[in-house]
PDB file of C-alpha atoms and ligand atoms in Angstrom:
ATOM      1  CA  UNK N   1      72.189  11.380-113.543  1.00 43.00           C
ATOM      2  CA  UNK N   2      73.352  12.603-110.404  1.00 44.00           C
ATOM      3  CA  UNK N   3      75.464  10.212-107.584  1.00 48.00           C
ATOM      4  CA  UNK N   4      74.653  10.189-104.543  1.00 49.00           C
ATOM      5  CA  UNK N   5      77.327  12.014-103.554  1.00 52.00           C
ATOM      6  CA  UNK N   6      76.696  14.441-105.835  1.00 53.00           C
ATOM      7  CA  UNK N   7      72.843  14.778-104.545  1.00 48.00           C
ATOM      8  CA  UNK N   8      74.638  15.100-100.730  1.00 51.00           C
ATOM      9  CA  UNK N   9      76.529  17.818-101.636  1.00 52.00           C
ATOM     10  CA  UNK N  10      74.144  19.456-103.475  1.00 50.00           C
ATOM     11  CA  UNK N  11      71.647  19.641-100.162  1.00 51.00           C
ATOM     12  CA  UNK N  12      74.171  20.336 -97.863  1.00 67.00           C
ATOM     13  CA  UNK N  13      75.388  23.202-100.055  1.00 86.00           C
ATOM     14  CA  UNK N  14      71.968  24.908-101.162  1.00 80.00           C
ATOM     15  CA  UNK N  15      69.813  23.415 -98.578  1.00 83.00           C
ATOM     16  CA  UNK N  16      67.456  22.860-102.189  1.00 84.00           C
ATOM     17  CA  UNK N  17      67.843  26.218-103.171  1.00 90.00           C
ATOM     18  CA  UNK N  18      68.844  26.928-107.179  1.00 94.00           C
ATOM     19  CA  UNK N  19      72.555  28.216-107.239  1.00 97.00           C
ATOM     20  CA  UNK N  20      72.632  31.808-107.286  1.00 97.00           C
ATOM     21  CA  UNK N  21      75.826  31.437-109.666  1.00 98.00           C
ATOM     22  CA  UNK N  22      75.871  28.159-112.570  1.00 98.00           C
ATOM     23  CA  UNK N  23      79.120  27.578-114.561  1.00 98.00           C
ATOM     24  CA  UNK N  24      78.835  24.815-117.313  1.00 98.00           C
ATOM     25  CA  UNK N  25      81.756  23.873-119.400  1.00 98.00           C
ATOM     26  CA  UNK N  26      83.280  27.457-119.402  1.00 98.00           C
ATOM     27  CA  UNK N  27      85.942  27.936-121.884  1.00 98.00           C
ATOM     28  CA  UNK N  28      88.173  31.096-122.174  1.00 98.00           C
ATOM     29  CA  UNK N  29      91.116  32.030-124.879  1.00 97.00           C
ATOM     30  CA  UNK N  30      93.170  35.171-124.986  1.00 96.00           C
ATOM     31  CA  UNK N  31      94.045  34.456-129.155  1.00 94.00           C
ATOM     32  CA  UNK N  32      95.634  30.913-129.212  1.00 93.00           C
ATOM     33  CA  UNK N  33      95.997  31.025-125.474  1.00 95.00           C
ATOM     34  CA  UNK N  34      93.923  28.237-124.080  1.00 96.00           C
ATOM     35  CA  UNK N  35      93.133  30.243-120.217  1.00 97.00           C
ATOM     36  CA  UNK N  36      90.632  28.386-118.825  1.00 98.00           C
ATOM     37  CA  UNK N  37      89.324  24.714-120.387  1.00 97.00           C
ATOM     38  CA  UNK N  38      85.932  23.959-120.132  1.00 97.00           C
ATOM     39  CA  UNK N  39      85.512  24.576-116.235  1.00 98.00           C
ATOM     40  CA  UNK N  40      81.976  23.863-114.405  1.00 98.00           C
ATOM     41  CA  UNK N  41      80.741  24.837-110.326  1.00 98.00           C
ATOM     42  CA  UNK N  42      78.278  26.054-109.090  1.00 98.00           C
ATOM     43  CA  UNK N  43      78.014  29.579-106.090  1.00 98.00           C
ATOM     44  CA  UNK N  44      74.741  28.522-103.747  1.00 97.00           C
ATOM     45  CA  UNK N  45      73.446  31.809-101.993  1.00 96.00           C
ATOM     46  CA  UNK N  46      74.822  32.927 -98.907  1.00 95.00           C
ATOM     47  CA  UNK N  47      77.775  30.893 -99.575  1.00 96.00           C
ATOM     48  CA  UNK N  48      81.878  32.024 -99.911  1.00 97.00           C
ATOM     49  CA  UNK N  49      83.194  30.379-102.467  1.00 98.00           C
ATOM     50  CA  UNK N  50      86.939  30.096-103.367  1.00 97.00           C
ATOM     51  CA  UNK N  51      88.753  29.103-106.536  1.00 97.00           C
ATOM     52  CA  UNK N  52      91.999  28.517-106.000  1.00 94.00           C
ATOM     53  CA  UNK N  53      95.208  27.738-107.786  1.00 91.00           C
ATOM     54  CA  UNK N  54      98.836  29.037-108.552  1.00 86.00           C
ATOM     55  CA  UNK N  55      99.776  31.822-110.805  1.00 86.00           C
ATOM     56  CA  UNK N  56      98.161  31.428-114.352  1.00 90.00           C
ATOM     57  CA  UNK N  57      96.105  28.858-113.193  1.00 93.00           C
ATOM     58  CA  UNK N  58      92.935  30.775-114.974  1.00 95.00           C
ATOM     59  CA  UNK N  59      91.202  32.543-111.502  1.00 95.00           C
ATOM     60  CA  UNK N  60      91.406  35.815-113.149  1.00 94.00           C
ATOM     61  CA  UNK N  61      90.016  35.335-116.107  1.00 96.00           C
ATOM     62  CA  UNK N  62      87.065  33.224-115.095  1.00 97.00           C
ATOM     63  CA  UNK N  63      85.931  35.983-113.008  1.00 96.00           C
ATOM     64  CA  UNK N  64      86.538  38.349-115.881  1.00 94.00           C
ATOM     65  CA  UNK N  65      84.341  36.433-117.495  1.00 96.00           C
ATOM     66  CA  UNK N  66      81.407  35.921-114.752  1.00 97.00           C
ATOM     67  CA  UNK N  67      81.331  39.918-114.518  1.00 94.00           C
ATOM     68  CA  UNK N  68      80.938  40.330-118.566  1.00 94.00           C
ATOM     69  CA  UNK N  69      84.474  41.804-118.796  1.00 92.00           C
ATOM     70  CA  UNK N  70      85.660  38.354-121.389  1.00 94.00           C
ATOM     71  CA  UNK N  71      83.204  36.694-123.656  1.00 95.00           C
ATOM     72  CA  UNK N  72      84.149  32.821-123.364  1.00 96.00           C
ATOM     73  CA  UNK N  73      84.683  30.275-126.588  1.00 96.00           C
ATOM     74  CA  UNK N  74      82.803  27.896-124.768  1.00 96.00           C
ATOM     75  CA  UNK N  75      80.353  27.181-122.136  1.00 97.00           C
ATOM     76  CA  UNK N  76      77.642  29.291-120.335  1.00 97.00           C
ATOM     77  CA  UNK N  77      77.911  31.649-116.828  1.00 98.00           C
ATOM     78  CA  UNK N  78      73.971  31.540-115.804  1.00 98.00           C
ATOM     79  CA  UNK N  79      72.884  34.028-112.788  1.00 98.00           C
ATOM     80  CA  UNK N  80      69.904  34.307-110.851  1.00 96.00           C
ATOM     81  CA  UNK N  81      68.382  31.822-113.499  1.00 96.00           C
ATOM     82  CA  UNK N  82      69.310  34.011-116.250  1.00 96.00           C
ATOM     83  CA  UNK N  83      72.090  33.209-119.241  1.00 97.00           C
ATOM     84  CA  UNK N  84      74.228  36.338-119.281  1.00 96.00           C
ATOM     85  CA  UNK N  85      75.364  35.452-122.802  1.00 94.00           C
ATOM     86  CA  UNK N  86      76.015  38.459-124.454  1.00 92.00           C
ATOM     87  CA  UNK N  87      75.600  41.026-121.413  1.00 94.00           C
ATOM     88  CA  UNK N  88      78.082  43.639-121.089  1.00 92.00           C
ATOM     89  CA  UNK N  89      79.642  44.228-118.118  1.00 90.00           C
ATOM     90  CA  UNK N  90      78.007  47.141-116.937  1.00 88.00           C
ATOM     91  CA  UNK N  91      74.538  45.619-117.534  1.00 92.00           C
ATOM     92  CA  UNK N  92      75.891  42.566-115.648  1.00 94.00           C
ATOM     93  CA  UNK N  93      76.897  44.759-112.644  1.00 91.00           C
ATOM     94  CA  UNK N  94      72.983  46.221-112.797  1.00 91.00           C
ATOM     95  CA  UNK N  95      71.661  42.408-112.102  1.00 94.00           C
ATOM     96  CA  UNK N  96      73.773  42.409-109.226  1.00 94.00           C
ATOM     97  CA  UNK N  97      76.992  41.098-109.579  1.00 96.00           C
ATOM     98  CA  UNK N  98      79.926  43.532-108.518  1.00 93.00           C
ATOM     99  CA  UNK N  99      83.842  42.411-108.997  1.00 90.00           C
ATOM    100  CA  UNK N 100      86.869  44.187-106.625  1.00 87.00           C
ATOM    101  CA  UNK N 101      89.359  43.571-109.228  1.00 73.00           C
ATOM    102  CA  UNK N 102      92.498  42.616-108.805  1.00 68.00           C
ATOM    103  CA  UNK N 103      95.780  45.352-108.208  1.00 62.00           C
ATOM    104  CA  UNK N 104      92.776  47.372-106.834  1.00 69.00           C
ATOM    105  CA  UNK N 105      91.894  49.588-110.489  1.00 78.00           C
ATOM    106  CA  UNK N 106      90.655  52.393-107.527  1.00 88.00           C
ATOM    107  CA  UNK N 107      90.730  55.774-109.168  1.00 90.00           C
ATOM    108  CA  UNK N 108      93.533  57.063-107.811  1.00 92.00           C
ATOM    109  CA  UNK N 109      92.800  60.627-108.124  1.00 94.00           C
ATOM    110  CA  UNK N 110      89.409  60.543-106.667  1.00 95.00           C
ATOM    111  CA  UNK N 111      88.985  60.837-103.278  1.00 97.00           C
ATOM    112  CA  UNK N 112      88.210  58.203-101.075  1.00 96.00           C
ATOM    113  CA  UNK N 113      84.402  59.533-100.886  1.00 97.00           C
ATOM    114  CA  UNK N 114      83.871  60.110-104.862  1.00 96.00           C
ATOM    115  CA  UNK N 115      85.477  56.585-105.483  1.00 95.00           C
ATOM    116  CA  UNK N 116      82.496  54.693-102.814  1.00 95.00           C
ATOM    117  CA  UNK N 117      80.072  57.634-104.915  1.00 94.00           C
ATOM    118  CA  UNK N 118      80.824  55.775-108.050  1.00 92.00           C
ATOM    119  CA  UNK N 119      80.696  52.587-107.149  1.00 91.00           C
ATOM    120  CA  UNK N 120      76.899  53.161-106.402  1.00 92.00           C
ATOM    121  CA  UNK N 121      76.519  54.643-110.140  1.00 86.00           C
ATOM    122  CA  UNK N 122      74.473  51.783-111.594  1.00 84.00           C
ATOM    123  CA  UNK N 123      71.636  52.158-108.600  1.00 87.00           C
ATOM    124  CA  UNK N 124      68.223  52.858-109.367  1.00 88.00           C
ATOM    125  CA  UNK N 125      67.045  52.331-105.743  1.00 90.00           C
ATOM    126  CA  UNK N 126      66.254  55.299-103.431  1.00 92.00           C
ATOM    127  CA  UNK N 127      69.264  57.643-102.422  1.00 93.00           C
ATOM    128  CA  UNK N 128      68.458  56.908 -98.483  1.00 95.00           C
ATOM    129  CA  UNK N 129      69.433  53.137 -99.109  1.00 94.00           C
ATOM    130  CA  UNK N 130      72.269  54.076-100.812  1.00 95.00           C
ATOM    131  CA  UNK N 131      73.118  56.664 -97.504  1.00 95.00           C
ATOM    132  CA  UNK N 132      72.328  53.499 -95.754  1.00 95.00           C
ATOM    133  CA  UNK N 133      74.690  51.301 -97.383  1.00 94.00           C
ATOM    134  CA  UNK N 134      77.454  53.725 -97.304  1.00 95.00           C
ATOM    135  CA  UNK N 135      77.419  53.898 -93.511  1.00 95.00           C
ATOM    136  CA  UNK N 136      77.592  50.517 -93.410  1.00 93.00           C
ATOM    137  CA  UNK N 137      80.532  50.044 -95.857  1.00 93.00           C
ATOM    138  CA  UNK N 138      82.050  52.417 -93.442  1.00 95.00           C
ATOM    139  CA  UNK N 139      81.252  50.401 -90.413  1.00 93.00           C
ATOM    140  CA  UNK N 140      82.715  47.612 -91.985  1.00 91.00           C
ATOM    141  CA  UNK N 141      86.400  49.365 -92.810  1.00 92.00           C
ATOM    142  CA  UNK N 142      85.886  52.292 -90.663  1.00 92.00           C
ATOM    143  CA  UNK N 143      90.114  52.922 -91.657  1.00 92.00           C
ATOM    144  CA  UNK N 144      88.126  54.309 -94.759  1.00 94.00           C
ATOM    145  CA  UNK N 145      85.825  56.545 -92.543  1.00 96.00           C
ATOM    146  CA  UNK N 146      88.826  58.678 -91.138  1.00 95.00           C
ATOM    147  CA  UNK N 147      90.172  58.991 -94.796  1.00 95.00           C
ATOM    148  CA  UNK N 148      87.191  60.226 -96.581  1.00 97.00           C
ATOM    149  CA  UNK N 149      88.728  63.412 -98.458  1.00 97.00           C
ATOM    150  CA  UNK N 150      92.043  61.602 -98.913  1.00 97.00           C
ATOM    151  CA  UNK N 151      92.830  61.131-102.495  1.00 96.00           C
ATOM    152  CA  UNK N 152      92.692  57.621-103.009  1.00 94.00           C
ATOM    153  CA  UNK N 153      96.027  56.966-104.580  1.00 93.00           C
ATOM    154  CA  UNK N 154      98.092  58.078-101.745  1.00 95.00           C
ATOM    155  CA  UNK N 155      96.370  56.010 -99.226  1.00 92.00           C
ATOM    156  CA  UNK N 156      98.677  52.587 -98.496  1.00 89.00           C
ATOM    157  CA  UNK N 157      98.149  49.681-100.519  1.00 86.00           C
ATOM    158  CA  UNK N 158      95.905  47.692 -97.926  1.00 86.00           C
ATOM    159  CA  UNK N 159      93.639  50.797 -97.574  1.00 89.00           C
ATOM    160  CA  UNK N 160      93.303  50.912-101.293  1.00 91.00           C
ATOM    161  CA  UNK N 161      92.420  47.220-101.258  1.00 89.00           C
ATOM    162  CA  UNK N 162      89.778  47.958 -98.836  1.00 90.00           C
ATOM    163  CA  UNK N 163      88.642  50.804-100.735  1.00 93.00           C
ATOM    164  CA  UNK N 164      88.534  48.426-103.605  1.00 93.00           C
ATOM    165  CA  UNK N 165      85.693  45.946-101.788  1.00 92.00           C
ATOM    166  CA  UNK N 166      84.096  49.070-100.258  1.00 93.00           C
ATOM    167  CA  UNK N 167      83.166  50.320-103.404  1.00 93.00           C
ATOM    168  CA  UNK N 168      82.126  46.873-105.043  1.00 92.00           C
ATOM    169  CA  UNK N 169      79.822  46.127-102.142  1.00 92.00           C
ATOM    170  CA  UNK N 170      78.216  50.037-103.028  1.00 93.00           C
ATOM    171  CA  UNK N 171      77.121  48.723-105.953  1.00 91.00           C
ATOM    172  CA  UNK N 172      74.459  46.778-103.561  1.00 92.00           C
ATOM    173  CA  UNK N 173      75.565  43.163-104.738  1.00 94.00           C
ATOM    174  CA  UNK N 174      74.220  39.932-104.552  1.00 96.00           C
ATOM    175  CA  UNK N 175      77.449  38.786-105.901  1.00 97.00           C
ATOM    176  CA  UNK N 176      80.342  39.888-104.623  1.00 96.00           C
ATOM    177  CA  UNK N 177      83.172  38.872-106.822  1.00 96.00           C
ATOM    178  CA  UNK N 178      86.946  39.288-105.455  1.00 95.00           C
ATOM    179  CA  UNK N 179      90.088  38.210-107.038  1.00 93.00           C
ATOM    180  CA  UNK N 180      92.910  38.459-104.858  1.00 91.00           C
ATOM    181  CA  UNK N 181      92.015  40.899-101.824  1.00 90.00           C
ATOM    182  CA  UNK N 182      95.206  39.877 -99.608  1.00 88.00           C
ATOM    183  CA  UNK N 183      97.759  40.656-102.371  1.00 85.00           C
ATOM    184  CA  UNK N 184     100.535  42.613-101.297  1.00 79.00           C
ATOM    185  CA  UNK N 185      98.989  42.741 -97.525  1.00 82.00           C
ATOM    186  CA  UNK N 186     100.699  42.831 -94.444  1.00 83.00           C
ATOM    187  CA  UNK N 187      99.698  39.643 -92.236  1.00 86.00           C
ATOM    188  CA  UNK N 188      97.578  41.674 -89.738  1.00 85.00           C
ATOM    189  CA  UNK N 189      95.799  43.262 -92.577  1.00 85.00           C
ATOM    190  CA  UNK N 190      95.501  39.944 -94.547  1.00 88.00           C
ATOM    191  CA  UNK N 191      93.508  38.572 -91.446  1.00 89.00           C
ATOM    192  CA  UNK N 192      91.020  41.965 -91.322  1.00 89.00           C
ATOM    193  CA  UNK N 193      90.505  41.917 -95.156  1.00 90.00           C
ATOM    194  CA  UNK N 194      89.297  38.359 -94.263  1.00 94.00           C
ATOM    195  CA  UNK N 195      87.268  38.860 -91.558  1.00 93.00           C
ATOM    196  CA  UNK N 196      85.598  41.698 -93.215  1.00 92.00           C
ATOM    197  CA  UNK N 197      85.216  39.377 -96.046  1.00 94.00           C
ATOM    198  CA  UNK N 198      83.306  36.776 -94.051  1.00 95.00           C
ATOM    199  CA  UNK N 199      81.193  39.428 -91.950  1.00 93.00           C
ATOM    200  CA  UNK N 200      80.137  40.637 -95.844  1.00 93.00           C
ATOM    201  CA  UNK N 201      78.679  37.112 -96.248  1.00 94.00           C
ATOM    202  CA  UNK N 202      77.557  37.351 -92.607  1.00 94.00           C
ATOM    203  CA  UNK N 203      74.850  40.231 -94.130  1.00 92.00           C
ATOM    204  CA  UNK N 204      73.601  38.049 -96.881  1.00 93.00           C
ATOM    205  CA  UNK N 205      76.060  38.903-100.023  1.00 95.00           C
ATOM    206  CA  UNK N 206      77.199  35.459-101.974  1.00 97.00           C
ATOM    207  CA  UNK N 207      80.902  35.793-102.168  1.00 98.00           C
ATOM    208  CA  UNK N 208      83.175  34.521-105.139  1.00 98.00           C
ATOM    209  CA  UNK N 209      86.826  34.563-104.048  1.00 97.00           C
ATOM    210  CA  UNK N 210      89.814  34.264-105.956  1.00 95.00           C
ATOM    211  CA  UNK N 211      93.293  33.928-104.314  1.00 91.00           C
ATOM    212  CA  UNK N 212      96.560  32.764-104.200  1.00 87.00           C
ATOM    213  CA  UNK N 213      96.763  32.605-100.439  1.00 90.00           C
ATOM    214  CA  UNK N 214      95.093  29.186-100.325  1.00 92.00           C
ATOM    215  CA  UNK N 215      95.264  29.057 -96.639  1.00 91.00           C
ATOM    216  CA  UNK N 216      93.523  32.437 -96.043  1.00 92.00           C
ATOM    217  CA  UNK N 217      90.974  31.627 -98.160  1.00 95.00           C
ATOM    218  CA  UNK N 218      90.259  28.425 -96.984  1.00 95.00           C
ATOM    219  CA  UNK N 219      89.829  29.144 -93.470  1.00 95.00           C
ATOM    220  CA  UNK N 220      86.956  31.736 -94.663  1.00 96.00           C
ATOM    221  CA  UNK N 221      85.098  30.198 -97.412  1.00 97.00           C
ATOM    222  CA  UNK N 222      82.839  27.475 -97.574  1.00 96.00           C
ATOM    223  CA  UNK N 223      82.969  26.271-100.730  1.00 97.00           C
ATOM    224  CA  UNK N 224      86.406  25.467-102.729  1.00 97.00           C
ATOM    225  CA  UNK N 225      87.461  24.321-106.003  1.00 97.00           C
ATOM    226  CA  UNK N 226      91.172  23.826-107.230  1.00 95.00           C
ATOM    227  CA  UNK N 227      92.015  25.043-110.853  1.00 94.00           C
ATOM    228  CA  UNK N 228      94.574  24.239-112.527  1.00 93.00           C
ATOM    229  CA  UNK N 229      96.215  25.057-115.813  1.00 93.00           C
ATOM    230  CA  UNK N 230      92.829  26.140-116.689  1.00 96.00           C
ATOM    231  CA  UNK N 231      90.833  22.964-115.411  1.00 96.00           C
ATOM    232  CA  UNK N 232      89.254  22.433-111.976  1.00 95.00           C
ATOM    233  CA  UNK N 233      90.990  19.122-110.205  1.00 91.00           C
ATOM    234  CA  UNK N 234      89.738  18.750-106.241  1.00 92.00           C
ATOM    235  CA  UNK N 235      86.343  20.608-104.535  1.00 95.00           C
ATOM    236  CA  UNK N 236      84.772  19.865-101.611  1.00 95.00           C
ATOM    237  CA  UNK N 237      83.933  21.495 -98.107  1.00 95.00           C
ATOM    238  CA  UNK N 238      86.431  24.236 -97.602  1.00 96.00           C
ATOM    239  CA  UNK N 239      87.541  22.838 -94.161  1.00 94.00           C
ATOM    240  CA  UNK N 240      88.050  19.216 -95.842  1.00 93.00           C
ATOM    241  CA  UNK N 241      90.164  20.757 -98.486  1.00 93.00           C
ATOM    242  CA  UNK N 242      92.690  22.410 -95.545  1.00 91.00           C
ATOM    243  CA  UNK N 243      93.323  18.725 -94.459  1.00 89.00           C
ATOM    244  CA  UNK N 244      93.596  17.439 -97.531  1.00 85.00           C
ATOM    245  CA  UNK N 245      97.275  16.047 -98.418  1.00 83.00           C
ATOM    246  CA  UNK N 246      97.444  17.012-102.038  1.00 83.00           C
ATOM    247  CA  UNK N 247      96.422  20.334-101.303  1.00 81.00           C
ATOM    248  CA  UNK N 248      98.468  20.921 -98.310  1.00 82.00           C
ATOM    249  CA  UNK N 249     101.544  19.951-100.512  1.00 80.00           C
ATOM    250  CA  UNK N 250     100.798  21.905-103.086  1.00 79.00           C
ATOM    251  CA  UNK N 251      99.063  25.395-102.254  1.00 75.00           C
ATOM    252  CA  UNK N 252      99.734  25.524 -98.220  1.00 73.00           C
ATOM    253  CA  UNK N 253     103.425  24.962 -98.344  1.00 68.00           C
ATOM    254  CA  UNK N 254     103.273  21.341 -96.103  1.00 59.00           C
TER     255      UNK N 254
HETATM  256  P1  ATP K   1      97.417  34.938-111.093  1.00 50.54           P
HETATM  257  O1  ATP K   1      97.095  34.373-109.756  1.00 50.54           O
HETATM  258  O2  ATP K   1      98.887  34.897-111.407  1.00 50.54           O
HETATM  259  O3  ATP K   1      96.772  36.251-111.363  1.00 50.54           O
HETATM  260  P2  ATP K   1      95.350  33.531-112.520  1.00 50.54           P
HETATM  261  O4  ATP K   1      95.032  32.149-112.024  1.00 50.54           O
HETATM  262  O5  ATP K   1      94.434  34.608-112.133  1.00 50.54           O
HETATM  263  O6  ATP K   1      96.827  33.890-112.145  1.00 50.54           O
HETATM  264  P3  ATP K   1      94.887  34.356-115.223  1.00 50.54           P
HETATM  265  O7  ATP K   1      95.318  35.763-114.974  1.00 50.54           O
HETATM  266  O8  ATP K   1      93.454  34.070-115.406  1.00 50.54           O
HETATM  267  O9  ATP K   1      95.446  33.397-114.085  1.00 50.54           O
HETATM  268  O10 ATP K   1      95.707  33.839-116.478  1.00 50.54           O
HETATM  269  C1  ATP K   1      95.462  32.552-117.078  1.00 50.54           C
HETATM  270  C2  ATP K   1      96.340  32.425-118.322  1.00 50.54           C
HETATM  271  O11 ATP K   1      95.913  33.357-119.313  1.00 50.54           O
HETATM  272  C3  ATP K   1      97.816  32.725-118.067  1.00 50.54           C
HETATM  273  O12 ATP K   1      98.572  31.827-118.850  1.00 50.54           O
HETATM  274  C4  ATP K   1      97.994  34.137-118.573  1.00 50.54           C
HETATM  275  O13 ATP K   1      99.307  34.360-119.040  1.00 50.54           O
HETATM  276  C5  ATP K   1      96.978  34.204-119.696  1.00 50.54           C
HETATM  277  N1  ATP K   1      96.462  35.573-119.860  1.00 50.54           N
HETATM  278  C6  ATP K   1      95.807  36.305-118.938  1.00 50.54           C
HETATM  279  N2  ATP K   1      95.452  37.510-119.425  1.00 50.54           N
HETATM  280  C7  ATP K   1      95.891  37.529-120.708  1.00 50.54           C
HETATM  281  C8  ATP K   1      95.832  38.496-121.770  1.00 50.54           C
HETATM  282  N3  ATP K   1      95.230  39.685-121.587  1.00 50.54           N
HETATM  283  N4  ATP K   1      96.394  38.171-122.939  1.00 50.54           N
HETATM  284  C9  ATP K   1      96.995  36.967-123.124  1.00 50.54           C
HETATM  285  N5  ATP K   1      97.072  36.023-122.173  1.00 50.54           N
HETATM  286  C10 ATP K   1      96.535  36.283-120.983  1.00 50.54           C
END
């Protein structure tokens, strides 16, 4: 049965569409380490959503586990109507789902042009879309444009970051998944990683966000649910959520 509430939120967030992302009961162990507890939300297209929490609260590894990285206990991830039980991850990055991980993972000895190459290595579509993309993706951080035949590892840590969501967005997503893009970042860069971020969803790519800076990613997203010790607590609109007192006291430092 579904409240009425429920039912509100449900056509304000999907205007009746199917969520392009369904997590039911989603539960996640390292060994005896209980990470994430039987968690359930839901990513409606064309929306940023944000899960976040403090450190171990379990962001990580649920989006390890949306991109096929982690197999969960528990629990099912379904995308685009399909259950990706049992899909690898590079067979979940060919339906569309592409992850900027977190503390970047560029290759470092690559050049900033044969990193965005490879993260376009799971396209089937013509090589002129591709071109097209990549010109895009270049628009977007054009920081990247002037560093093309820089090896990526000596390029500063924000440029790396970008890097990092230049090359997930190559792989043509309809998912963008990105845990932590402001860690480590200068303010000023913090705010363009954002911006970037929201212009991404501006073109029509769902985002899932991950982050620790609960303010940043509050202010962008649409969406937000608070996890904790492995368990979701508060969701809602992510502009209610930024006035909310719990959350101010606990993730906005009020
Ligand atoms: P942070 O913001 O600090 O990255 P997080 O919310 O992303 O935190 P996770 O990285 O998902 O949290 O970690 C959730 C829990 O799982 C933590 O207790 C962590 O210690 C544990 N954990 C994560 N990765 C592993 C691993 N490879 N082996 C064992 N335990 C792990």
């Amino acid at each position: 049965m579904t409240t009425a509430t429920e039912a509100q939120t449900a056509s304000v967030r999907g205007g009746g569409a199917a969520p392009l992302l369904a997590v039911k009961d989603l539960a996640v162990s390292y060994g005896n380490i209980s990470a994430v507890r039987g968690i359930s939300f839901d990513v409606f297209p064309g929306e940023i959503v944000t899960l976040i929490g403090s450190n171990g609260a379990g962001k990580s590894t649920t989006l390890r586990t949306v991109s096929g990285l982690l197999k969960p206990r528990r629990g099912s991830v379904t995308f685009n109507g399909k259950d990706l039980k049992g899909i690898p991850g590079h067979d979940v990055v060919k339906l569309g789902i592409c992850q900027s991980p977190e503390g970047r993972r560029i290759f470092q000895r690559m050049s900033v042009s044969e990193n965005l190459d490879l993260g376009a290595y799971a396209r089937t579509d013509s090589p002129e879309q591709i071109a097209a993309d990549r010109e895009n993706v270049l628009e977007l951080f054009p920081r990247l444009r002037e560093r093309l035949s820089q090896k990526a590892g000596t390029m500063s840590g924000g440029e790396q970051q970008m890097l990092a969501v230049a090359r997930a967005l190559l792989g043509n997503p309809k998912l963008l998944l990105l845990d932590e893009p402001s860690m480590g970042l200068a303010p000023v860069l913090v705010d363009l990683i954002f911006e970037t971020i929201a212009k991404i969803r501006d073109q029509g790519v769902t985002v899932l966000l991950v982050e620790q800076n609960a303010l940043a990613a509050l202010e962008v997203a649409d969406y937000a649910y608070v996890l904790e010790h492995g368990e979701l607590g508060l969701e809602g609109k992510a502009s209610d959520l930024i006035d909310d007192d719990s959350v101010t006291r606990a993730y906005l430092g009020g």
